[in-house]
Short mmCIF file of C-alpha atoms in Angstrom, two decimals:
data_model
loop_
_atom_site.label_atom_id
_atom_site.label_comp_id
_atom_site.label_asym_id
_atom_site.label_seq_id
_atom_site.Cartn_x
_atom_site.Cartn_y
_atom_site.Cartn_z
CA MET A 10 20.86 28.47 24.52
CA SER A 11 17.17 29.26 23.96
CA ALA A 12 14.43 27.66 26.03
CA MET A 13 12.55 24.73 24.44
CA LEU A 14 9.34 26.72 24.49
CA GLU A 15 8.59 30.32 25.30
CA VAL A 16 5.01 31.55 25.32
CA ASN A 17 5.34 35.31 25.62
CA ALA A 18 2.33 37.45 26.57
CA LEU A 19 0.21 35.36 24.24
CA GLN A 20 -3.37 36.51 23.74
CA LYS A 21 -6.16 35.09 21.67
CA THR A 22 -9.51 36.79 21.53
CA TYR A 23 -12.55 35.51 19.70
CA PHE A 24 -15.15 38.13 18.81
CA LYS A 25 -18.88 37.82 18.36
CA ALA A 26 -18.71 38.66 14.70
CA ARG A 27 -16.41 40.37 12.25
CA PHE A 28 -18.03 43.76 12.88
CA ASP A 29 -19.33 43.21 16.38
CA ARG A 30 -16.11 43.37 18.41
CA THR A 31 -17.64 42.06 21.63
CA PRO A 32 -15.19 39.46 22.91
CA THR A 33 -16.76 36.01 23.36
CA PHE A 34 -13.64 34.20 24.54
CA GLN A 35 -10.22 35.31 25.69
CA LEU A 36 -7.15 33.20 26.30
CA GLY A 37 -3.99 34.55 27.89
CA ALA A 38 -0.77 32.62 28.42
CA ASP A 39 2.74 33.48 29.51
CA PHE A 40 5.12 30.71 30.48
CA VAL A 41 8.51 29.22 29.69
CA ILE A 42 9.63 25.62 29.58
CA GLU A 43 13.40 25.54 29.57
CA LYS A 44 14.31 21.90 29.12
CA PRO A 45 12.94 18.67 27.65
CA SER A 46 10.09 17.57 29.85
CA ILE A 47 6.70 15.85 30.00
CA VAL A 48 4.08 18.44 30.84
CA GLY A 49 0.56 17.47 31.88
CA MET A 50 -2.28 19.72 30.81
CA MET A 51 -5.71 19.75 32.40
CA GLY A 52 -8.76 21.93 32.41
CA PRO A 53 -12.50 21.81 31.79
CA ASN A 54 -13.91 21.48 28.28
CA GLY A 55 -14.06 24.81 26.50
CA SER A 56 -11.39 26.37 28.70
CA GLY A 57 -8.96 26.93 25.84
CA LYS A 58 -6.62 23.91 25.91
CA THR A 59 -6.98 23.08 22.24
CA THR A 60 -6.72 26.75 21.27
CA LEU A 61 -3.44 26.94 23.21
CA PHE A 62 -2.12 23.86 21.38
CA GLU A 63 -3.11 25.38 18.04
CA LEU A 64 -1.30 28.60 18.92
CA ILE A 65 1.84 26.65 19.87
CA THR A 66 1.87 24.72 16.57
CA GLY A 67 1.16 27.84 14.56
CA SER A 68 -2.13 26.62 13.08
CA ASN A 69 -4.00 29.41 14.89
CA ARG A 70 -2.90 33.06 14.83
CA PRO A 71 -2.53 34.91 18.13
CA THR A 72 -4.21 38.28 18.67
CA ALA A 73 -1.03 39.39 20.46
CA GLY A 74 2.20 37.90 21.80
CA GLU A 75 4.45 35.21 20.40
CA VAL A 76 5.43 31.56 20.64
CA LEU A 77 9.13 30.67 20.37
CA VAL A 78 10.12 27.05 19.80
CA GLN A 79 13.81 26.84 20.63
CA GLY A 80 14.08 30.52 19.85
CA LYS A 81 12.14 30.39 16.57
CA ASN A 82 8.89 32.31 16.27
CA ILE A 83 6.55 29.58 15.02
CA HIS A 84 4.29 32.05 13.23
CA LYS A 85 7.20 33.21 11.10
CA VAL A 86 8.21 29.70 9.99
CA ARG A 87 7.11 28.38 6.58
CA THR A 88 3.65 26.87 6.96
CA ASP A 89 4.71 23.64 5.27
CA GLN A 90 7.51 23.16 7.83
CA ARG A 91 5.84 24.15 11.10
CA ASP A 92 5.10 20.50 11.86
CA ARG A 93 8.84 19.91 12.00
CA LEU A 94 8.95 22.11 15.09
CA ALA A 95 5.69 21.27 16.84
CA ILE A 96 2.97 18.68 16.21
CA HIS A 97 -0.54 18.74 17.61
CA TYR A 98 -1.90 15.17 17.82
CA HIS A 99 -5.67 15.51 17.81
CA GLN A 100 -8.47 13.36 16.43
CA SER A 101 -7.72 14.17 12.82
CA TYR A 102 -4.13 15.18 13.40
CA GLN A 103 -2.99 13.78 10.09
CA VAL A 104 -4.45 16.71 8.20
CA ARG A 105 -2.14 19.71 8.53
CA SER A 106 -3.54 22.96 7.33
CA PHE A 107 -1.99 26.29 8.09
CA ARG A 108 -3.08 29.68 6.91
CA SER A 109 -0.76 32.57 6.46
CA LEU A 110 -0.89 35.92 4.76
CA LYS A 111 2.72 35.73 3.69
CA PRO A 112 4.01 33.35 1.00
CA ASN A 113 6.28 30.56 2.26
CA MET A 114 9.30 31.80 0.33
CA LEU A 115 9.37 34.89 2.52
CA MET A 116 9.35 32.87 5.73
CA GLN A 117 11.99 30.99 7.71
CA PRO A 118 12.80 27.29 7.32
CA ALA A 119 12.15 25.07 10.35
CA GLY A 120 15.75 23.94 10.56
CA SER A 121 14.66 20.58 11.94
CA ASP A 122 13.33 17.34 10.48
CA TYR A 123 11.76 15.89 13.57
CA PRO A 124 9.49 17.98 15.79
CA LEU A 125 10.83 19.39 19.04
CA VAL A 126 7.44 19.85 20.68
CA HIS A 127 4.80 17.08 20.70
CA LEU A 128 1.32 18.05 21.90
CA PHE A 129 -0.97 15.09 22.61
CA ASP A 130 -4.57 16.24 22.77
CA GLU A 131 -6.66 13.77 24.80
CA PRO A 132 -5.21 10.54 23.37
CA GLN A 133 -7.54 7.56 23.55
CA PHE A 134 -6.50 5.60 26.62
CA ASN A 135 -8.04 2.18 26.98
CA THR A 136 -6.94 0.00 29.88
CA GLN A 137 -7.95 -3.17 28.04
CA ASP A 138 -5.67 -3.15 25.03
CA GLY A 139 -2.30 -2.44 26.62
CA TYR A 140 -1.46 0.45 24.31
CA ILE A 141 -1.32 2.88 27.25
CA GLY A 142 1.97 1.30 28.27
CA PHE A 143 3.43 1.76 24.80
CA MET A 144 2.21 5.36 24.59
CA LEU A 145 3.75 6.24 27.94
CA ASP A 146 7.03 4.62 26.90
CA PHE A 147 6.93 6.71 23.74
CA PHE A 148 6.47 9.93 25.74
CA ARG A 149 9.48 8.93 27.87
CA LYS A 150 11.54 8.16 24.79
CA LEU A 151 10.71 11.53 23.23
CA ARG A 152 11.77 13.27 26.41
CA ALA A 153 15.00 11.24 26.60
CA ASP A 154 15.68 12.29 22.98
CA GLY A 155 15.49 15.92 24.04
CA ARG A 156 11.88 16.68 23.05
CA LEU A 157 9.15 18.49 24.90
CA VAL A 158 5.92 16.54 25.41
CA PHE A 159 2.54 17.96 26.38
CA LEU A 160 -0.08 15.49 27.47
CA CYS A 161 -3.57 16.93 27.62
CA VAL A 162 -5.99 14.74 29.54
CA HIS A 163 -9.54 15.46 30.60
CA PRO A 164 -9.60 13.11 33.58
CA ASN A 165 -12.91 11.36 34.01
CA GLU A 166 -11.59 8.09 35.36
CA ARG A 167 -9.21 7.27 38.18
CA PHE A 168 -6.56 5.79 35.90
CA HIS A 169 -6.31 9.09 34.00
CA LEU A 170 -4.94 10.67 37.17
CA GLU A 171 -2.62 7.71 37.68
CA ILE A 172 -1.22 8.30 34.20
CA LEU A 173 -0.66 12.01 34.84
CA GLN A 174 0.92 11.33 38.21
CA GLU A 175 3.16 8.59 36.80
CA ILE A 176 4.54 10.44 33.84
CA CYS A 177 4.19 14.22 34.08
CA GLU A 178 6.94 16.28 35.67
CA GLN A 179 5.08 19.56 35.63
CA PHE A 180 1.62 20.86 34.80
CA ILE A 181 -0.29 23.53 32.96
CA PHE A 182 -3.83 24.20 34.13
CA VAL A 183 -6.28 26.05 31.92
CA GLN A 184 -9.58 27.44 33.08
CA LYS A 185 -11.75 30.04 31.36
CA GLY A 186 -8.81 31.16 29.28
CA VAL A 187 -6.46 31.58 32.26
CA VAL A 188 -3.28 29.51 31.99
CA THR A 189 -1.26 28.66 35.12
CA GLN A 190 1.97 26.70 35.43
CA HIS A 191 2.65 24.25 38.28
CA ALA A 192 5.93 22.58 39.20
CA SER A 193 4.56 19.17 40.22
CA TYR A 194 1.50 16.97 40.60
CA GLU A 195 1.22 17.92 44.29
CA ASP A 196 1.46 21.57 43.30
CA VAL A 197 -1.37 21.45 40.84
CA LEU A 198 -3.53 19.62 43.39
CA ASN A 199 -2.90 22.45 45.84
CA TYR A 200 -4.29 24.92 43.32
CA GLU A 201 -7.91 25.47 44.26
CA PRO A 202 -9.47 25.70 40.78
CA ALA A 203 -7.72 22.42 39.84
CA ARG A 204 -8.90 20.75 43.04
CA ASP A 205 -12.47 21.87 42.38
CA TYR A 206 -12.24 20.66 38.80
CA LEU A 207 -10.99 17.21 39.81
CA GLY A 208 -13.30 17.10 42.85
CA GLN A 209 -15.01 13.77 42.57
CA LEU A 210 -11.96 11.87 41.30
CA LEU A 211 -9.84 13.03 44.24
CA THR A 212 -12.40 11.94 46.80
CA ASP A 213 -12.70 8.61 44.97
CA ARG A 214 -9.09 8.05 45.83
CA ALA A 215 -9.66 8.86 49.47
CA ALA A 216 -12.55 6.41 49.60
CA MET B 22 23.31 -5.08 9.20
CA ALA B 23 19.73 -6.33 9.10
CA LEU B 24 18.33 -7.89 5.91
CA PHE B 25 15.77 -5.09 5.52
CA GLU B 26 15.97 -1.60 6.97
CA ALA B 27 13.86 1.54 6.79
CA HIS B 28 15.32 4.85 7.93
CA SER B 29 13.13 7.82 8.93
CA ILE B 30 10.30 7.19 6.47
CA HIS B 31 7.95 10.16 6.13
CA LYS B 32 4.90 9.93 3.90
CA ARG B 33 2.35 12.58 3.15
CA PHE B 34 -0.47 12.77 0.64
CA GLY B 35 -0.93 16.49 0.06
CA SER B 36 -1.70 18.07 3.43
CA ARG B 37 -2.40 14.67 4.98
CA VAL B 38 0.58 13.20 6.82
CA VAL B 39 0.31 9.46 7.41
CA LEU B 40 3.85 8.49 8.38
CA GLU B 41 5.69 10.93 10.56
CA ASP B 42 9.02 9.21 11.01
CA ILE B 43 9.36 5.43 10.85
CA SER B 44 12.57 3.47 11.28
CA LEU B 45 12.40 -0.32 11.26
CA SER B 46 14.77 -3.22 10.77
CA PHE B 47 14.04 -6.88 10.08
CA GLU B 48 16.68 -9.52 10.79
CA GLU B 49 17.22 -12.47 8.46
CA GLY B 50 15.47 -15.64 9.61
CA GLN B 51 13.20 -13.88 12.09
CA VAL B 52 9.47 -13.35 12.30
CA SER B 53 8.86 -9.63 12.85
CA GLY B 54 5.52 -8.11 13.72
CA ILE B 55 4.11 -4.65 13.23
CA MET B 56 1.06 -3.74 15.25
CA GLY B 57 -0.91 -0.63 15.96
CA PRO B 58 -4.43 0.73 16.37
CA ASN B 59 -6.65 1.50 13.38
CA GLY B 60 -5.43 4.45 11.39
CA ALA B 61 -1.91 4.24 12.84
CA GLY B 62 -0.37 4.02 9.37
CA LYS B 63 0.45 0.29 9.27
CA THR B 64 -0.74 -0.40 5.74
CA THR B 65 0.77 2.80 4.31
CA CYS B 66 4.01 1.76 5.98
CA PHE B 67 3.81 -1.64 4.26
CA HIS B 68 3.10 0.00 0.91
CA CYS B 69 6.20 2.16 1.35
CA LEU B 70 8.41 -0.78 2.33
CA THR B 71 7.35 -2.84 -0.70
CA GLY B 72 7.49 0.01 -3.20
CA HIS B 73 3.75 0.52 -3.70
CA HIS B 74 4.11 4.04 -2.30
CA LYS B 75 7.13 6.23 -2.67
CA PRO B 76 8.11 7.75 0.70
CA THR B 77 8.22 11.55 0.83
CA ARG B 78 11.46 11.37 2.84
CA GLY B 79 13.62 8.55 4.16
CA ARG B 80 15.53 5.54 2.86
CA ILE B 81 14.80 1.83 2.48
CA LEU B 82 17.59 -0.72 2.26
CA PHE B 83 17.26 -4.39 1.28
CA ASP B 84 20.37 -6.48 1.73
CA GLY B 85 22.42 -3.30 1.81
CA GLN B 86 21.00 -1.95 -1.46
CA ASP B 87 18.99 1.25 -1.57
CA ILE B 88 15.54 0.35 -2.97
CA THR B 89 13.82 3.65 -2.10
CA GLY B 90 11.40 4.67 -4.81
CA LYS B 91 12.05 1.61 -6.99
CA ALA B 92 9.03 0.11 -8.78
CA PRO B 93 7.23 -2.64 -6.83
CA GLN B 94 7.87 -5.27 -9.51
CA ARG B 95 11.61 -4.53 -9.40
CA ILE B 96 11.62 -4.82 -5.62
CA ALA B 97 9.64 -8.05 -5.92
CA ARG B 98 12.16 -9.47 -8.39
CA MET B 99 14.95 -8.70 -5.93
CA GLY B 100 13.31 -11.09 -3.47
CA VAL B 101 10.68 -9.11 -1.57
CA SER B 102 7.23 -10.77 -1.65
CA ARG B 103 4.01 -9.54 -0.12
CA SER B 104 0.40 -10.46 0.40
CA PHE B 105 -2.47 -8.00 0.46
CA GLN B 106 -5.23 -7.39 2.98
CA LEU B 107 -7.80 -8.21 0.32
CA MET B 108 -7.50 -11.65 -1.22
CA ASN B 109 -5.56 -11.53 -4.43
CA LEU B 110 -6.22 -14.85 -6.15
CA PHE B 111 -7.49 -16.03 -9.53
CA ASP B 112 -10.76 -17.48 -8.29
CA ASP B 113 -11.66 -19.46 -11.40
CA SER B 114 -8.25 -21.05 -11.63
CA SER B 115 -7.17 -24.14 -9.76
CA VAL B 116 -5.02 -23.96 -6.66
CA ILE B 117 -1.93 -25.13 -8.51
CA GLU B 118 -2.42 -22.68 -11.39
CA ASN B 119 -2.38 -19.81 -8.92
CA ILE B 120 1.00 -21.02 -7.68
CA ILE B 121 2.45 -21.72 -11.13
CA LEU B 122 1.60 -18.22 -12.32
CA ALA B 123 3.72 -16.83 -9.49
CA LEU B 124 6.80 -19.01 -10.11
CA PRO B 125 9.72 -17.03 -11.50
CA ASP B 126 10.51 -19.92 -13.87
CA PHE B 127 7.01 -19.73 -15.32
CA ARG B 128 7.35 -16.02 -15.80
CA ARG B 129 10.67 -16.50 -17.55
CA ARG B 130 9.28 -19.12 -19.93
CA PHE B 131 6.00 -17.37 -20.51
CA ALA B 132 7.31 -15.57 -23.59
CA GLN B 133 8.16 -18.83 -25.28
CA ALA B 134 5.15 -20.75 -24.03
CA THR B 135 4.30 -23.09 -26.85
CA ARG B 136 2.92 -25.89 -24.74
CA SER B 137 0.68 -26.22 -21.72
CA VAL B 138 2.34 -25.52 -18.39
CA PHE B 139 0.95 -28.81 -17.18
CA ASP B 140 3.33 -30.67 -19.50
CA ASP B 141 6.26 -29.04 -17.74
CA ARG B 142 7.21 -31.43 -14.98
CA ASP B 143 9.69 -29.03 -13.46
CA LEU B 144 7.09 -26.27 -12.97
CA LEU B 145 4.61 -28.75 -11.57
CA GLU B 146 7.14 -30.06 -9.10
CA GLN B 147 8.07 -26.59 -7.93
CA ALA B 148 4.40 -25.72 -7.49
CA LEU B 149 3.69 -28.93 -5.57
CA GLU B 150 6.61 -28.19 -3.28
CA VAL B 151 5.12 -24.77 -2.45
CA LEU B 152 1.69 -26.32 -1.87
CA ASP B 153 3.32 -28.84 0.44
CA GLN B 154 4.86 -25.99 2.43
CA VAL B 155 1.50 -24.29 2.94
CA GLY B 156 -0.38 -27.52 3.63
CA LEU B 157 -2.52 -27.61 0.47
CA LEU B 158 -1.16 -30.78 -1.07
CA GLY B 159 -4.06 -32.93 -2.20
CA GLN B 160 -6.19 -29.94 -3.18
CA GLU B 161 -4.08 -28.75 -6.08
CA TRP B 162 -6.75 -29.25 -8.74
CA ALA B 163 -9.62 -27.73 -6.77
CA PRO B 164 -10.84 -24.36 -8.04
CA SER B 165 -9.36 -21.83 -5.63
CA GLN B 166 -12.79 -20.31 -4.95
CA SER B 167 -13.93 -23.64 -3.49
CA LEU B 168 -11.36 -23.44 -0.69
CA SER B 169 -12.29 -22.45 2.84
CA TYR B 170 -11.37 -18.92 3.82
CA GLY B 171 -8.45 -20.18 5.93
CA ASN B 172 -7.11 -22.28 3.05
CA ARG B 173 -7.45 -19.36 0.65
CA ARG B 174 -5.25 -17.39 3.03
CA ALA B 175 -2.73 -20.26 3.00
CA LEU B 176 -2.85 -20.29 -0.80
CA GLU B 177 -2.22 -16.59 -0.86
CA ILE B 178 0.85 -17.09 1.31
CA GLY B 179 1.83 -19.85 -1.12
CA VAL B 180 1.59 -17.37 -4.00
CA ALA B 181 3.93 -15.05 -2.10
CA LEU B 182 6.35 -17.92 -1.44
CA ALA B 183 6.27 -19.14 -5.05
CA ALA B 184 8.33 -16.11 -6.04
CA LYS B 185 11.17 -17.62 -3.95
CA PRO B 186 11.51 -14.52 -1.84
CA ARG B 187 14.18 -13.70 0.71
CA ILE B 188 11.64 -11.79 2.78
CA VAL B 189 7.84 -12.11 2.89
CA PHE B 190 5.51 -9.34 4.03
CA LEU B 191 2.02 -10.42 5.14
CA ASP B 192 -0.66 -7.75 5.49
CA GLU B 193 -3.11 -8.67 8.29
CA PRO B 194 -3.00 -12.42 7.66
CA THR B 195 -5.66 -13.17 10.30
CA SER B 196 -8.22 -10.68 8.98
CA GLY B 197 -11.55 -12.37 8.38
CA LEU B 198 -10.41 -15.65 9.94
CA GLY B 199 -12.25 -17.39 12.78
CA ALA B 200 -10.55 -18.79 15.87
CA GLU B 201 -9.86 -22.22 14.37
CA ALA B 202 -8.52 -20.86 11.07
CA THR B 203 -6.33 -18.41 13.01
CA ARG B 204 -4.86 -21.32 14.99
CA GLN B 205 -4.12 -23.17 11.73
CA LEU B 206 -2.50 -20.07 10.28
CA ALA B 207 -0.30 -19.73 13.38
CA ALA B 208 0.76 -23.36 12.95
CA LEU B 209 1.55 -22.70 9.28
CA ILE B 210 3.69 -19.68 10.10
CA ASN B 211 5.53 -21.72 12.69
CA THR B 212 6.46 -24.27 10.02
CA LEU B 213 7.60 -21.53 7.61
CA ARG B 214 9.75 -19.63 10.09
CA SER B 215 12.78 -21.89 9.67
CA LYS B 216 12.88 -21.23 5.90
CA TYR B 217 11.82 -17.61 5.47
CA THR B 218 12.22 -14.13 6.88
CA ILE B 219 8.66 -13.01 7.64
CA VAL B 220 7.17 -9.62 8.48
CA MET B 221 3.52 -9.40 9.50
CA ILE B 222 1.21 -6.49 10.09
CA GLU B 223 -1.43 -7.53 12.55
CA HIS B 224 -3.87 -6.04 14.89
CA ASP B 225 -4.51 -9.36 16.57
CA MET B 226 -1.97 -8.77 19.34
CA ARG B 227 -2.27 -12.29 20.77
CA PHE B 228 -1.36 -13.76 17.41
CA LEU B 229 1.76 -11.60 17.20
CA PHE B 230 2.77 -12.17 20.81
CA GLU B 231 2.65 -15.90 20.12
CA LEU B 232 4.63 -15.87 16.86
CA ALA B 233 6.92 -12.88 16.53
CA ASP B 234 10.57 -12.72 17.55
CA LYS B 235 10.33 -8.94 17.60
CA ILE B 236 7.38 -6.53 17.51
CA SER B 237 7.26 -2.87 16.52
CA VAL B 238 4.26 -0.91 17.73
CA ILE B 239 3.16 1.88 15.38
CA HIS B 240 0.94 4.77 16.41
CA TRP B 241 0.73 8.39 15.27
CA GLY B 242 2.78 7.42 12.20
CA GLN B 243 5.77 6.56 14.40
CA VAL B 244 7.29 3.54 16.12
CA ILE B 245 6.18 4.06 19.72
CA ALA B 246 7.55 0.83 21.19
CA GLU B 247 9.67 -2.09 20.10
CA GLY B 248 10.90 -5.33 21.62
CA THR B 249 10.43 -9.06 22.05
CA PRO B 250 6.93 -10.16 23.08
CA GLY B 251 8.35 -10.76 26.56
CA GLU B 252 9.76 -7.24 26.80
CA LEU B 253 6.54 -5.63 25.62
CA GLN B 254 4.44 -7.76 27.93
CA SER B 255 6.47 -6.87 30.98
CA ASN B 256 5.12 -3.30 30.75
CA LYS B 257 2.91 -2.72 33.77
CA TRP B 258 0.02 -1.28 31.73
CA VAL B 259 0.14 -4.27 29.41
CA GLN B 260 0.04 -6.49 32.50
CA ARG B 261 -3.10 -4.68 33.62
CA SER B 262 -4.80 -5.14 30.25
CA ALA B 263 -6.43 -8.18 28.70
CA LEU B 264 -3.07 -8.98 27.08
CA GLY B 265 -1.34 -9.45 30.41
CA GLU B 266 -2.98 -12.87 30.63
CA VAL B 267 -1.41 -14.16 27.43
CA ALA B 268 1.45 -16.48 28.27
#
């Protein structure tokens, strides 16, 4: 049985210009998530979180490496069916555009009608309207139905950390293009770059 | 089996996906609510259920019959009525004319209409009965544009009921209404619940929590939560929010 998600030696490099090959940003990731799970993702703005999500859904092409969703290389799946394997929920998530050099008829079908991997990119959490509760229940339901959920939060309020602690079973931390995997909330807090990043919020709790 | 069921509805417009995967069921005799934040896909979902949009994938069943992709007027004739978010009335016509135009008997006789509809006692009586149900008796000859906004909404519901539906879909019935008119509308829906199966889209959560037997929460083009108002309110994050205070 294949893992839910395998990110193998994935590299994405952005260059200064088409002819000036000076790298301006580099992202590297290599991790495996075997089973359905709710994975928290944190990291400063501009560290590469959204780029990683785009690489996992196949809307962005890697410079090297591959992404396997339940054994299927997402970049070899028909562009019009990639959202049946992985969905990236961002601000304008409803628009799905994929670019590919190869025509769809030469690529593989998704073999699924409902996405296996759900990537939530900084969903709007508002403590006043009660929707947080429904969203968290939805993440739990997806997981119980055998899906893999990523929840990317840029914590700037205490309750953001409460949400992550309540619902996420493991974590991915991204900083300056470096992706690290952590087995629990405590684990990620023991990781120095994550502690520095959360700094103020963690001391708020102590206070 | 529920009176109305939707199975895995997916709707896209070109590269824009609005409904990811929606399954819903509405039981006969119940008031069901659909709520969700702006842009969640509520109205598109309603359009799919009532035949105004054809779903890209998925199936819709009414009373056990597959109505997926059928024309809206056919679905309406089968007993599915709906109101629209924007008022849909003949402003220059009187209140009662708006109702008469929606009566199936009027529509049947229209082809052989050789005399004024006002000479037809049967049509008038049917129309008055509908107006009685929506609390507009006594205002039947007023031009509909002279009604208050709240009464126009009631008239619009009357138009939906005039078709003698088995299920009524109401699209954001409280939109544009003030606090008092919203209270009156809630009272009206409470009087209608014993006679009709009602489905409402609303983003006034308090209104739904007060009236609905069951609520489906839609977000990201999917049903993210479902339950009785009590079940949804017991969620700890709902308790922490402004909604936690609603009884």
